[in-house]
Amino acid sequence: MKDLILSEFQRTFKRKKTIVAFVLYGFVLLFECFFLYQMDVSFYDPEHPVILNSINTAPFLMRELGLFLHFILIPMLVIDSFNGEYTSGAYRLVLIRHQSRIKLLFSKWIVLGTIFFGITMFTWLCGTVFGMVFMPFARETAFYQTGTMNIFQGLLYTLLFYLLAFFILIAVIGLCSLICIIMPNPILSFTATVIVLVGGIYINDVFDYLFVPSDTLFKAMGEFQVDFFISLFLIIVISYIINIALWKKKQWMR
């Protein structure tokens, strides 16, 4: 398993699309920081604006980046990992060595999860430092439906916010990889991923976080919305179980 994970890391970072994705994310991150600095205000949702300060800026950076992560970065890396290797015949080179299919699948998820955990924590660190350095200093602040928090409490809140955002990314990765297994064509996979993420809004409001994660996160943390946590847990568990079932039956040796 260790060798498969290392091999997956090597193949991932040798792809030009991976490097392009990281560079593009860096530019978008810088642009959104500049945007927040210029605006000096953001929103919990369309009805609740908030003045940004040194404590509360980090979550709103993720709010601005959510769409890019869900609709650009995750599809780019997941589709390239699953469909790109199928198209190039890389699966054949791996599987002819009698490697376990399930271990290969898990190695892909572990690598993708590690990458996006790193992206999440890096974004949290950038948002925290950016807020402290460039935004108006504050000793206390309050978030959506919370009491007043000091600097340390605000730091813990933003860290929890990003950890929950990471689990939403895991759910999106599960859905995107499932679509890739069903539709090996990269263009069809990307189109279907967008349709599924947007379509969640029309199924039920509880799935809004698949489209705009941060608005739901503020409400879930402020009001502790049980529906959010249950639905997120079910999406992760069900999507990954179906992934495994289909992956075992899929004919990758073409």
PDB file of C-alpha atoms in Angstrom:
ATOM      1  CA  MET A   1       0.000   0.000   0.000  1.00  0.00           C
ATOM      2  CA  LYS A   2       2.842   2.370   0.845  1.00  0.00           C
ATOM      3  CA  ASP A   3       4.416   1.844  -2.586  1.00  0.00           C
ATOM      4  CA  LEU A   4       1.081   2.485  -4.309  1.00  0.00           C
ATOM      5  CA  ILE A   5       0.618   5.742  -2.405  1.00  0.00           C
ATOM      6  CA  LEU A   6       4.141   6.899  -3.238  1.00  0.00           C
ATOM      7  CA  SER A   7       3.613   5.922  -6.868  1.00  0.00           C
ATOM      8  CA  GLU A   8       0.331   7.837  -6.942  1.00  0.00           C
ATOM      9  CA  PHE A   9       2.035  10.919  -5.479  1.00  0.00           C
ATOM     10  CA  GLN A  10       4.754  10.709  -8.136  1.00  0.00           C
ATOM     11  CA  ARG A  11       2.288  10.341 -11.002  1.00  0.00           C
ATOM     12  CA  THR A  12       0.122  13.157  -9.631  1.00  0.00           C
ATOM     13  CA  PHE A  13       2.935  15.674  -9.346  1.00  0.00           C
ATOM     14  CA  LYS A  14       4.425  14.734 -12.697  1.00  0.00           C
ATOM     15  CA  ARG A  15       1.269  15.801 -14.474  1.00  0.00           C
ATOM     16  CA  LYS A  16       1.312  19.288 -15.960  1.00  0.00           C
ATOM     17  CA  LYS A  17      -2.338  19.785 -14.963  1.00  0.00           C
ATOM     18  CA  THR A  18      -1.410  19.403 -11.286  1.00  0.00           C
ATOM     19  CA  ILE A  19       1.209  22.129 -11.473  1.00  0.00           C
ATOM     20  CA  VAL A  20      -1.136  24.349 -13.494  1.00  0.00           C
ATOM     21  CA  ALA A  21      -3.886  23.781 -10.911  1.00  0.00           C
ATOM     22  CA  PHE A  22      -1.624  24.809  -8.026  1.00  0.00           C
ATOM     23  CA  VAL A  23      -0.338  27.907  -9.828  1.00  0.00           C
ATOM     24  CA  LEU A  24      -3.881  28.891 -10.774  1.00  0.00           C
ATOM     25  CA  TYR A  25      -5.036  28.427  -7.196  1.00  0.00           C
ATOM     26  CA  GLY A  26      -2.184  30.626  -5.983  1.00  0.00           C
ATOM     27  CA  PHE A  27      -3.265  33.428  -8.306  1.00  0.00           C
ATOM     28  CA  VAL A  28      -6.924  33.084  -7.293  1.00  0.00           C
ATOM     29  CA  LEU A  29      -5.939  33.091  -3.607  1.00  0.00           C
ATOM     30  CA  LEU A  30      -3.960  36.299  -4.025  1.00  0.00           C
ATOM     31  CA  PHE A  31      -6.773  37.907  -6.008  1.00  0.00           C
ATOM     32  CA  GLU A  32      -9.374  37.035  -3.351  1.00  0.00           C
ATOM     33  CA  CYS A  33      -7.153  38.433  -0.591  1.00  0.00           C
ATOM     34  CA  PHE A  34      -6.850  41.672  -2.553  1.00  0.00           C
ATOM     35  CA  PHE A  35     -10.617  41.630  -3.150  1.00  0.00           C
ATOM     36  CA  LEU A  36     -11.399  41.285   0.575  1.00  0.00           C
ATOM     37  CA  TYR A  37      -8.870  44.003   1.402  1.00  0.00           C
ATOM     38  CA  GLN A  38     -10.528  46.394  -1.023  1.00  0.00           C
ATOM     39  CA  MET A  39     -14.092  45.545  -0.019  1.00  0.00           C
ATOM     40  CA  ASP A  40     -13.516  45.382   3.760  1.00  0.00           C
ATOM     41  CA  VAL A  41     -16.916  43.649   4.007  1.00  0.00           C
ATOM     42  CA  SER A  42     -18.396  40.237   3.229  1.00  0.00           C
ATOM     43  CA  PHE A  43     -21.570  38.250   3.911  1.00  0.00           C
ATOM     44  CA  TYR A  44     -22.709  35.310   6.032  1.00  0.00           C
ATOM     45  CA  ASP A  45     -25.473  35.015   3.443  1.00  0.00           C
ATOM     46  CA  PRO A  46     -27.176  37.565   1.126  1.00  0.00           C
ATOM     47  CA  GLU A  47     -29.165  38.993   4.063  1.00  0.00           C
ATOM     48  CA  HIS A  48     -26.350  39.276   6.622  1.00  0.00           C
ATOM     49  CA  PRO A  49     -23.339  41.474   5.762  1.00  0.00           C
ATOM     50  CA  VAL A  50     -20.369  41.650   8.129  1.00  0.00           C
ATOM     51  CA  ILE A  51     -17.453  44.047   8.555  1.00  0.00           C
ATOM     52  CA  LEU A  52     -14.149  42.208   8.288  1.00  0.00           C
ATOM     53  CA  ASN A  53     -11.447  42.464  10.932  1.00  0.00           C
ATOM     54  CA  SER A  54      -8.239  40.755  11.981  1.00  0.00           C
ATOM     55  CA  ILE A  55     -10.072  37.844  13.658  1.00  0.00           C
ATOM     56  CA  ASN A  56     -12.949  36.996  11.337  1.00  0.00           C
ATOM     57  CA  THR A  57     -11.370  37.333   7.873  1.00  0.00           C
ATOM     58  CA  ALA A  58     -10.170  33.735   7.337  1.00  0.00           C
ATOM     59  CA  PRO A  59     -13.609  32.081   6.870  1.00  0.00           C
ATOM     60  CA  PHE A  60     -14.624  34.674   4.319  1.00  0.00           C
ATOM     61  CA  LEU A  61     -11.539  33.899   2.264  1.00  0.00           C
ATOM     62  CA  MET A  62     -12.787  30.312   2.022  1.00  0.00           C
ATOM     63  CA  ARG A  63     -16.220  31.700   1.152  1.00  0.00           C
ATOM     64  CA  GLU A  64     -14.749  33.407  -1.893  1.00  0.00           C
ATOM     65  CA  LEU A  65     -12.695  30.347  -2.878  1.00  0.00           C
ATOM     66  CA  GLY A  66     -15.430  27.728  -2.421  1.00  0.00           C
ATOM     67  CA  LEU A  67     -16.769  27.850  -5.966  1.00  0.00           C
ATOM     68  CA  PHE A  68     -13.279  27.615  -7.449  1.00  0.00           C
ATOM     69  CA  LEU A  69     -12.424  24.601  -5.298  1.00  0.00           C
ATOM     70  CA  HIS A  70     -15.663  22.744  -6.003  1.00  0.00           C
ATOM     71  CA  PHE A  71     -16.071  23.504  -9.695  1.00  0.00           C
ATOM     72  CA  ILE A  72     -12.501  23.895 -10.956  1.00  0.00           C
ATOM     73  CA  LEU A  73      -9.760  22.482  -8.731  1.00  0.00           C
ATOM     74  CA  ILE A  74     -11.420  19.272  -7.535  1.00  0.00           C
ATOM     75  CA  PRO A  75     -12.713  18.280 -11.006  1.00  0.00           C
ATOM     76  CA  MET A  76      -9.313  19.063 -12.544  1.00  0.00           C
ATOM     77  CA  LEU A  77      -7.357  16.845 -10.161  1.00  0.00           C
ATOM     78  CA  VAL A  78      -9.919  14.069  -9.676  1.00  0.00           C
ATOM     79  CA  ILE A  79     -10.769  13.694 -13.375  1.00  0.00           C
ATOM     80  CA  ASP A  80      -7.087  13.741 -14.283  1.00  0.00           C
ATOM     81  CA  SER A  81      -6.357  11.105 -11.641  1.00  0.00           C
ATOM     82  CA  PHE A  82      -9.190   8.760 -12.622  1.00  0.00           C
ATOM     83  CA  ASN A  83     -10.070   9.394 -16.258  1.00  0.00           C
ATOM     84  CA  GLY A  84      -6.700  10.700 -17.371  1.00  0.00           C
ATOM     85  CA  GLU A  85      -4.931   7.515 -16.335  1.00  0.00           C
ATOM     86  CA  TYR A  86      -7.640   5.392 -17.937  1.00  0.00           C
ATOM     87  CA  THR A  87      -7.258   7.247 -21.238  1.00  0.00           C
ATOM     88  CA  SER A  88      -3.459   7.080 -21.153  1.00  0.00           C
ATOM     89  CA  GLY A  89      -3.439   3.377 -20.253  1.00  0.00           C
ATOM     90  CA  ALA A  90      -1.640   3.959 -16.942  1.00  0.00           C
ATOM     91  CA  TYR A  91      -4.058   1.639 -15.134  1.00  0.00           C
ATOM     92  CA  ARG A  92      -2.890  -1.218 -17.313  1.00  0.00           C
ATOM     93  CA  LEU A  93       0.737  -0.654 -16.346  1.00  0.00           C
ATOM     94  CA  VAL A  94      -0.184  -0.718 -12.659  1.00  0.00           C
ATOM     95  CA  LEU A  95      -2.684  -3.583 -12.664  1.00  0.00           C
ATOM     96  CA  ILE A  96      -0.564  -5.998 -14.738  1.00  0.00           C
ATOM     97  CA  ARG A  97       1.680  -6.177 -11.672  1.00  0.00           C
ATOM     98  CA  HIS A  98      -1.128  -7.905  -9.789  1.00  0.00           C
ATOM     99  CA  GLN A  99      -1.815  -4.921  -7.575  1.00  0.00           C
ATOM    100  CA  SER A 100      -5.042  -4.897  -5.592  1.00  0.00           C
ATOM    101  CA  ARG A 101      -7.701  -2.797  -7.306  1.00  0.00           C
ATOM    102  CA  ILE A 102      -9.090  -1.618  -3.982  1.00  0.00           C
ATOM    103  CA  LYS A 103      -5.653  -0.574  -2.749  1.00  0.00           C
ATOM    104  CA  LEU A 104      -5.147   1.375  -5.967  1.00  0.00           C
ATOM    105  CA  LEU A 105      -8.465   3.157  -5.426  1.00  0.00           C
ATOM    106  CA  PHE A 106      -7.638   3.941  -1.804  1.00  0.00           C
ATOM    107  CA  SER A 107      -4.199   5.228  -2.796  1.00  0.00           C
ATOM    108  CA  LYS A 108      -5.892   7.714  -5.119  1.00  0.00           C
ATOM    109  CA  TRP A 109      -8.257   8.883  -2.394  1.00  0.00           C
ATOM    110  CA  ILE A 110      -5.436   9.167   0.147  1.00  0.00           C
ATOM    111  CA  VAL A 111      -3.347  11.279  -2.225  1.00  0.00           C
ATOM    112  CA  LEU A 112      -6.279  13.502  -3.199  1.00  0.00           C
ATOM    113  CA  GLY A 113      -7.344  13.844   0.442  1.00  0.00           C
ATOM    114  CA  THR A 114      -3.791  14.748   1.479  1.00  0.00           C
ATOM    115  CA  ILE A 115      -3.519  17.346  -1.280  1.00  0.00           C
ATOM    116  CA  PHE A 116      -6.800  19.028  -0.410  1.00  0.00           C
ATOM    117  CA  PHE A 117      -6.120  18.859   3.316  1.00  0.00           C
ATOM    118  CA  GLY A 118      -2.865  20.678   2.607  1.00  0.00           C
ATOM    119  CA  ILE A 119      -4.702  23.219   0.446  1.00  0.00           C
ATOM    120  CA  THR A 120      -7.312  23.721   3.179  1.00  0.00           C
ATOM    121  CA  MET A 121      -4.775  24.271   5.943  1.00  0.00           C
ATOM    122  CA  PHE A 122      -2.617  26.480   3.726  1.00  0.00           C
ATOM    123  CA  THR A 123      -5.660  28.620   2.913  1.00  0.00           C
ATOM    124  CA  TRP A 124      -6.581  28.838   6.612  1.00  0.00           C
ATOM    125  CA  LEU A 125      -3.034  29.922   7.449  1.00  0.00           C
ATOM    126  CA  CYS A 126      -3.011  32.499   4.637  1.00  0.00           C
ATOM    127  CA  GLY A 127      -6.415  33.831   5.676  1.00  0.00           C
ATOM    128  CA  THR A 128      -5.394  34.065   9.330  1.00  0.00           C
ATOM    129  CA  VAL A 129      -2.091  35.814   8.637  1.00  0.00           C
ATOM    130  CA  PHE A 130      -3.684  38.062   6.017  1.00  0.00           C
ATOM    131  CA  GLY A 131      -6.396  39.112   8.470  1.00  0.00           C
ATOM    132  CA  MET A 132      -3.938  39.852  11.255  1.00  0.00           C
ATOM    133  CA  VAL A 133      -1.588  41.841   9.037  1.00  0.00           C
ATOM    134  CA  PHE A 134      -3.854  43.713   6.638  1.00  0.00           C
ATOM    135  CA  MET A 135      -7.341  43.936   8.159  1.00  0.00           C
ATOM    136  CA  PRO A 136      -8.468  46.290  10.974  1.00  0.00           C
ATOM    137  CA  PHE A 137      -7.269  45.043  14.351  1.00  0.00           C
ATOM    138  CA  ALA A 138      -9.882  43.681  16.732  1.00  0.00           C
ATOM    139  CA  ARG A 139      -9.611  42.189  20.228  1.00  0.00           C
ATOM    140  CA  GLU A 140     -13.074  40.642  20.041  1.00  0.00           C
ATOM    141  CA  THR A 141     -15.511  39.637  17.346  1.00  0.00           C
ATOM    142  CA  ALA A 142     -18.664  37.595  16.786  1.00  0.00           C
ATOM    143  CA  PHE A 143     -19.660  35.225  14.019  1.00  0.00           C
ATOM    144  CA  TYR A 144     -23.084  34.193  12.776  1.00  0.00           C
ATOM    145  CA  GLN A 145     -25.317  33.322  15.764  1.00  0.00           C
ATOM    146  CA  THR A 146     -22.363  33.180  18.184  1.00  0.00           C
ATOM    147  CA  GLY A 147     -21.454  35.148  21.252  1.00  0.00           C
ATOM    148  CA  THR A 148     -18.496  37.484  21.455  1.00  0.00           C
ATOM    149  CA  MET A 149     -15.145  35.747  20.994  1.00  0.00           C
ATOM    150  CA  ASN A 150     -11.630  36.844  21.870  1.00  0.00           C
ATOM    151  CA  ILE A 151      -8.670  36.314  19.554  1.00  0.00           C
ATOM    152  CA  PHE A 152      -7.961  32.751  20.720  1.00  0.00           C
ATOM    153  CA  GLN A 153     -11.609  31.684  20.540  1.00  0.00           C
ATOM    154  CA  GLY A 154     -11.930  33.263  17.103  1.00  0.00           C
ATOM    155  CA  LEU A 155      -8.864  31.332  15.961  1.00  0.00           C
ATOM    156  CA  LEU A 156     -10.413  28.051  17.121  1.00  0.00           C
ATOM    157  CA  TYR A 157     -13.694  28.927  15.393  1.00  0.00           C
ATOM    158  CA  THR A 158     -11.966  29.594  12.070  1.00  0.00           C
ATOM    159  CA  LEU A 159      -9.933  26.385  12.367  1.00  0.00           C
ATOM    160  CA  LEU A 160     -13.099  24.343  12.970  1.00  0.00           C
ATOM    161  CA  PHE A 161     -14.732  26.158  10.061  1.00  0.00           C
ATOM    162  CA  TYR A 162     -11.917  25.049   7.745  1.00  0.00           C
ATOM    163  CA  LEU A 163     -11.965  21.480   9.046  1.00  0.00           C
ATOM    164  CA  LEU A 164     -15.680  21.233   8.248  1.00  0.00           C
ATOM    165  CA  ALA A 165     -14.977  22.785   4.847  1.00  0.00           C
ATOM    166  CA  PHE A 166     -12.407  20.031   4.294  1.00  0.00           C
ATOM    167  CA  PHE A 167     -15.028  17.342   4.953  1.00  0.00           C
ATOM    168  CA  ILE A 168     -17.251  19.004   2.365  1.00  0.00           C
ATOM    169  CA  LEU A 169     -14.332  18.793  -0.064  1.00  0.00           C
ATOM    170  CA  ILE A 170     -14.052  15.084   0.765  1.00  0.00           C
ATOM    171  CA  ALA A 171     -17.747  14.680  -0.094  1.00  0.00           C
ATOM    172  CA  VAL A 172     -17.254  16.483  -3.418  1.00  0.00           C
ATOM    173  CA  ILE A 173     -14.210  14.310  -4.196  1.00  0.00           C
ATOM    174  CA  GLY A 174     -16.343  11.224  -3.520  1.00  0.00           C
ATOM    175  CA  LEU A 175     -19.085  12.407  -5.866  1.00  0.00           C
ATOM    176  CA  CYS A 176     -16.626  13.457  -8.564  1.00  0.00           C
ATOM    177  CA  SER A 177     -14.683  10.169  -8.436  1.00  0.00           C
ATOM    178  CA  LEU A 178     -17.968   8.244  -8.605  1.00  0.00           C
ATOM    179  CA  ILE A 179     -18.940  10.157 -11.741  1.00  0.00           C
ATOM    180  CA  CYS A 180     -15.491   9.479 -13.211  1.00  0.00           C
ATOM    181  CA  ILE A 181     -15.906   5.741 -12.703  1.00  0.00           C
ATOM    182  CA  ILE A 182     -19.334   5.820 -14.357  1.00  0.00           C
ATOM    183  CA  MET A 183     -18.233   8.169 -17.164  1.00  0.00           C
ATOM    184  CA  PRO A 184     -14.587   7.649 -18.211  1.00  0.00           C
ATOM    185  CA  ASN A 185     -14.793  10.515 -20.716  1.00  0.00           C
ATOM    186  CA  PRO A 186     -13.248  13.617 -19.038  1.00  0.00           C
ATOM    187  CA  ILE A 187     -15.612  16.141 -20.658  1.00  0.00           C
ATOM    188  CA  LEU A 188     -18.699  14.154 -19.698  1.00  0.00           C
ATOM    189  CA  SER A 189     -17.336  13.682 -16.163  1.00  0.00           C
ATOM    190  CA  PHE A 190     -16.762  17.403 -15.717  1.00  0.00           C
ATOM    191  CA  THR A 191     -20.199  18.287 -17.080  1.00  0.00           C
ATOM    192  CA  ALA A 192     -21.905  15.689 -14.885  1.00  0.00           C
ATOM    193  CA  THR A 193     -19.991  16.888 -11.801  1.00  0.00           C
ATOM    194  CA  VAL A 194     -21.193  20.455 -12.337  1.00  0.00           C
ATOM    195  CA  ILE A 195     -24.767  19.245 -12.856  1.00  0.00           C
ATOM    196  CA  VAL A 196     -24.697  17.165  -9.653  1.00  0.00           C
ATOM    197  CA  LEU A 197     -23.228  19.961  -7.511  1.00  0.00           C
ATOM    198  CA  VAL A 198     -25.657  22.554  -8.822  1.00  0.00           C
ATOM    199  CA  GLY A 199     -28.541  20.105  -8.840  1.00  0.00           C
ATOM    200  CA  GLY A 200     -28.240  19.562  -5.096  1.00  0.00           C
ATOM    201  CA  ILE A 201     -29.833  22.978  -4.598  1.00  0.00           C
ATOM    202  CA  TYR A 202     -32.987  21.853  -6.394  1.00  0.00           C
ATOM    203  CA  ILE A 203     -33.221  18.538  -4.528  1.00  0.00           C
ATOM    204  CA  ASN A 204     -33.216  20.072  -1.053  1.00  0.00           C
ATOM    205  CA  ASP A 205     -31.879  23.216   0.595  1.00  0.00           C
ATOM    206  CA  VAL A 206     -29.778  21.063   2.934  1.00  0.00           C
ATOM    207  CA  PHE A 207     -27.451  20.299   0.002  1.00  0.00           C
ATOM    208  CA  ASP A 208     -26.607  23.970  -0.595  1.00  0.00           C
ATOM    209  CA  TYR A 209     -23.091  23.352   0.718  1.00  0.00           C
ATOM    210  CA  LEU A 210     -22.264  21.389  -2.443  1.00  0.00           C
ATOM    211  CA  PHE A 211     -22.637  24.666  -4.339  1.00  0.00           C
ATOM    212  CA  VAL A 212     -21.787  27.421  -1.826  1.00  0.00           C
ATOM    213  CA  PRO A 213     -20.245  25.719   1.240  1.00  0.00           C
ATOM    214  CA  SER A 214     -19.480  28.681   3.475  1.00  0.00           C
ATOM    215  CA  ASP A 215     -23.026  30.042   3.813  1.00  0.00           C
ATOM    216  CA  THR A 216     -24.182  26.664   5.124  1.00  0.00           C
ATOM    217  CA  LEU A 217     -21.149  26.307   7.379  1.00  0.00           C
ATOM    218  CA  PHE A 218     -21.825  29.582   9.176  1.00  0.00           C
ATOM    219  CA  LYS A 219     -25.399  28.502   9.840  1.00  0.00           C
ATOM    220  CA  ALA A 220     -24.431  24.959  10.801  1.00  0.00           C
ATOM    221  CA  MET A 221     -21.872  26.201  13.326  1.00  0.00           C
ATOM    222  CA  GLY A 222     -24.065  28.980  14.682  1.00  0.00           C
ATOM    223  CA  GLU A 223     -27.309  27.049  14.949  1.00  0.00           C
ATOM    224  CA  PHE A 224     -25.896  23.488  14.936  1.00  0.00           C
ATOM    225  CA  GLN A 225     -28.035  22.262  12.063  1.00  0.00           C
ATOM    226  CA  VAL A 226     -28.306  18.507  12.489  1.00  0.00           C
ATOM    227  CA  ASP A 227     -29.551  18.071   8.906  1.00  0.00           C
ATOM    228  CA  PHE A 228     -26.259  19.410   7.589  1.00  0.00           C
ATOM    229  CA  PHE A 229     -24.099  16.981   9.556  1.00  0.00           C
ATOM    230  CA  ILE A 230     -26.322  13.974   8.785  1.00  0.00           C
ATOM    231  CA  SER A 231     -26.504  14.743   5.063  1.00  0.00           C
ATOM    232  CA  LEU A 232     -22.757  15.336   4.818  1.00  0.00           C
ATOM    233  CA  PHE A 233     -22.034  12.064   6.626  1.00  0.00           C
ATOM    234  CA  LEU A 234     -24.429  10.146   4.366  1.00  0.00           C
ATOM    235  CA  ILE A 235     -23.008  11.650   1.156  1.00  0.00           C
ATOM    236  CA  ILE A 236     -19.469  10.696   2.166  1.00  0.00           C
ATOM    237  CA  VAL A 237     -20.331   7.167   3.280  1.00  0.00           C
ATOM    238  CA  ILE A 238     -22.739   6.295   0.451  1.00  0.00           C
ATOM    239  CA  SER A 239     -20.660   7.828  -2.364  1.00  0.00           C
ATOM    240  CA  TYR A 240     -17.475   6.054  -1.279  1.00  0.00           C
ATOM    241  CA  ILE A 241     -19.240   2.698  -0.816  1.00  0.00           C
ATOM    242  CA  ILE A 242     -20.722   2.935  -4.322  1.00  0.00           C
ATOM    243  CA  ASN A 243     -17.294   3.984  -5.603  1.00  0.00           C
ATOM    244  CA  ILE A 244     -15.770   0.795  -4.216  1.00  0.00           C
ATOM    245  CA  ALA A 245     -18.552  -1.430  -5.570  1.00  0.00           C
ATOM    246  CA  LEU A 246     -18.298  -0.009  -9.100  1.00  0.00           C
ATOM    247  CA  TRP A 247     -14.497   0.144  -9.083  1.00  0.00           C
ATOM    248  CA  LYS A 248     -14.250  -3.585  -8.327  1.00  0.00           C
ATOM    249  CA  LYS A 249     -16.470  -4.424 -11.305  1.00  0.00           C
ATOM    250  CA  LYS A 250     -15.057  -1.878 -13.755  1.00  0.00           C
ATOM    251  CA  GLN A 251     -12.977  -3.186 -16.648  1.00  0.00           C
ATOM    252  CA  TRP A 252      -9.917  -0.943 -16.538  1.00  0.00           C
ATOM    253  CA  MET A 253      -7.615  -3.254 -18.539  1.00  0.00           C
ATOM    254  CA  ARG A 254      -8.519  -2.018 -21.981  1.00  0.00           C
TER     255      ARG A 254
END
